[in-house]
XYZ file of C-alpha atoms in Angstrom:
150
model
C 107.075 81.111 76.565
C 107.544 77.852 78.449
C 105.468 77.193 81.557
C 108.569 76.957 83.750
C 109.674 80.484 82.875
C 106.253 81.915 83.822
C 106.532 80.230 87.215
C 110.061 81.593 87.671
C 108.956 85.115 86.755
C 106.104 84.898 89.237
C 108.402 83.652 91.992
C 110.979 86.326 91.191
C 108.301 89.036 91.298
C 106.886 87.669 94.533
C 110.350 87.666 96.113
C 110.979 91.228 94.934
C 107.629 92.371 96.319
C 108.439 90.782 99.686
C 111.818 92.559 99.726
C 110.203 95.926 98.962
C 107.578 95.470 101.695
C 110.302 94.548 104.199
C 112.339 97.623 103.236
C 109.266 99.844 103.613
C 108.443 98.282 106.997
C 112.063 98.770 108.150
C 111.885 102.492 107.337
C 108.500 102.986 108.950
C 109.444 101.089 112.106
C 112.679 103.106 112.384
C 110.657 106.337 112.259
C 109.004 105.138 115.482
C 112.221 104.014 117.145
C 111.804 100.258 116.755
C 112.892 97.547 114.362
C 110.683 95.559 112.013
C 111.356 92.455 114.143
C 110.211 94.287 117.292
C 107.113 95.463 115.426
C 106.374 91.860 114.424
C 106.695 90.692 118.032
C 104.392 93.469 119.261
C 101.811 92.657 116.584
C 101.823 88.930 117.390
C 101.526 89.547 121.134
C 98.690 92.005 120.505
C 96.789 89.341 118.538
C 97.441 86.576 121.071
C 98.116 87.935 124.529
C 99.247 85.336 127.036
C 101.293 83.499 124.421
C 104.275 81.536 125.729
C 107.682 82.773 124.614
C 108.400 79.331 123.166
C 105.150 79.422 121.155
C 105.984 82.880 119.832
C 109.473 81.752 118.793
C 107.927 78.894 116.844
C 105.307 81.147 115.231
C 107.955 83.621 114.153
C 110.355 80.869 113.018
C 113.004 82.384 115.237
C 115.586 80.926 117.583
C 114.454 81.285 121.224
C 117.602 83.214 122.218
C 117.056 85.728 119.414
C 113.454 86.232 120.467
C 114.492 86.567 124.121
C 116.753 89.495 123.199
C 113.919 91.181 121.282
C 111.540 90.690 124.191
C 114.144 92.012 126.644
C 114.347 95.230 124.614
C 110.551 95.513 124.388
C 110.256 94.960 128.150
C 112.925 97.608 128.797
C 110.888 100.063 126.690
C 107.748 99.245 128.676
C 105.813 97.784 125.733
C 105.617 94.114 126.772
C 105.640 92.335 130.077
C 106.461 88.775 130.989
C 104.221 87.034 133.479
C 104.867 83.677 135.075
C 102.579 80.849 134.116
C 100.264 79.726 136.931
C 100.943 76.039 136.346
C 104.579 75.951 135.175
C 107.117 78.315 136.685
C 109.550 77.707 133.793
C 107.121 79.344 131.361
C 106.823 83.058 130.641
C 103.669 84.391 129.052
C 103.702 87.659 127.126
C 101.303 90.549 127.497
C 101.112 93.923 125.856
C 101.463 96.919 128.146
C 99.305 100.001 127.850
C 102.222 102.066 126.538
C 102.451 99.878 123.407
C 98.890 100.454 122.229
C 99.378 103.987 120.782
C 102.525 102.812 118.977
C 100.700 99.812 117.521
C 97.871 102.105 116.465
C 100.305 104.227 114.459
C 102.005 101.185 112.976
C 98.641 99.629 112.128
C 97.794 102.808 110.242
C 100.971 102.355 108.205
C 99.964 98.793 107.375
C 96.554 100.041 106.186
C 98.215 102.807 104.189
C 100.437 100.298 102.408
C 97.460 98.076 101.574
C 95.451 101.039 100.291
C 98.358 102.209 98.145
C 98.666 98.769 96.533
C 94.892 98.620 95.958
C 94.847 102.065 94.266
C 97.627 101.032 91.910
C 95.701 97.955 90.804
C 92.193 99.346 90.287
C 90.225 97.796 87.428
C 90.656 99.737 84.200
C 93.837 101.386 85.379
C 97.019 100.406 83.599
C 99.886 99.470 85.885
C 103.079 101.493 85.537
C 105.547 99.985 83.071
C 107.924 97.520 84.654
C 111.597 98.333 84.728
C 113.476 95.983 82.484
C 116.855 94.441 82.965
C 119.453 94.105 80.258
C 118.478 90.479 79.651
C 114.821 91.507 79.196
C 115.861 94.090 76.621
C 117.846 91.470 74.715
C 114.845 89.106 74.631
C 112.625 91.946 73.410
C 115.085 92.788 70.627
C 115.103 89.147 69.525
C 111.290 89.027 69.434
C 111.128 92.249 67.425
C 113.725 91.054 64.908
C 111.870 87.727 64.448
C 108.538 89.445 63.909
C 109.994 91.915 61.419
C 109.403 95.016 63.553
């Protein structure tokens, strides 16, 4: 197999894994009445309270107006509060409210659960479940088998 194809398979698998994690996070966040994007904002503010909205938008690679709408919703739910900056009245700093902490505790447990599940599936000596194959994979396998005389 050529080196380029190994790299492509790795990138494809990595992309698929990211999609599956996002789908899982969407479902878990919805169970708690929020979106994955809102969860991400809460988690970032929890890690760095007092962050400027503009800094958070940059960290999350999000347009400021999009982030403002998310923060508006989180403020309406009583999970985040905006405070004016002492030195620049144009700046809002973000702080977690007490009401958000139990929610983040539950969501943090889900994050740990996901990590533990992945770790259990990849324990040393344990064979991973067989990968699902696509039609093109089956065709390649048939060619290999016919060449090797199997």
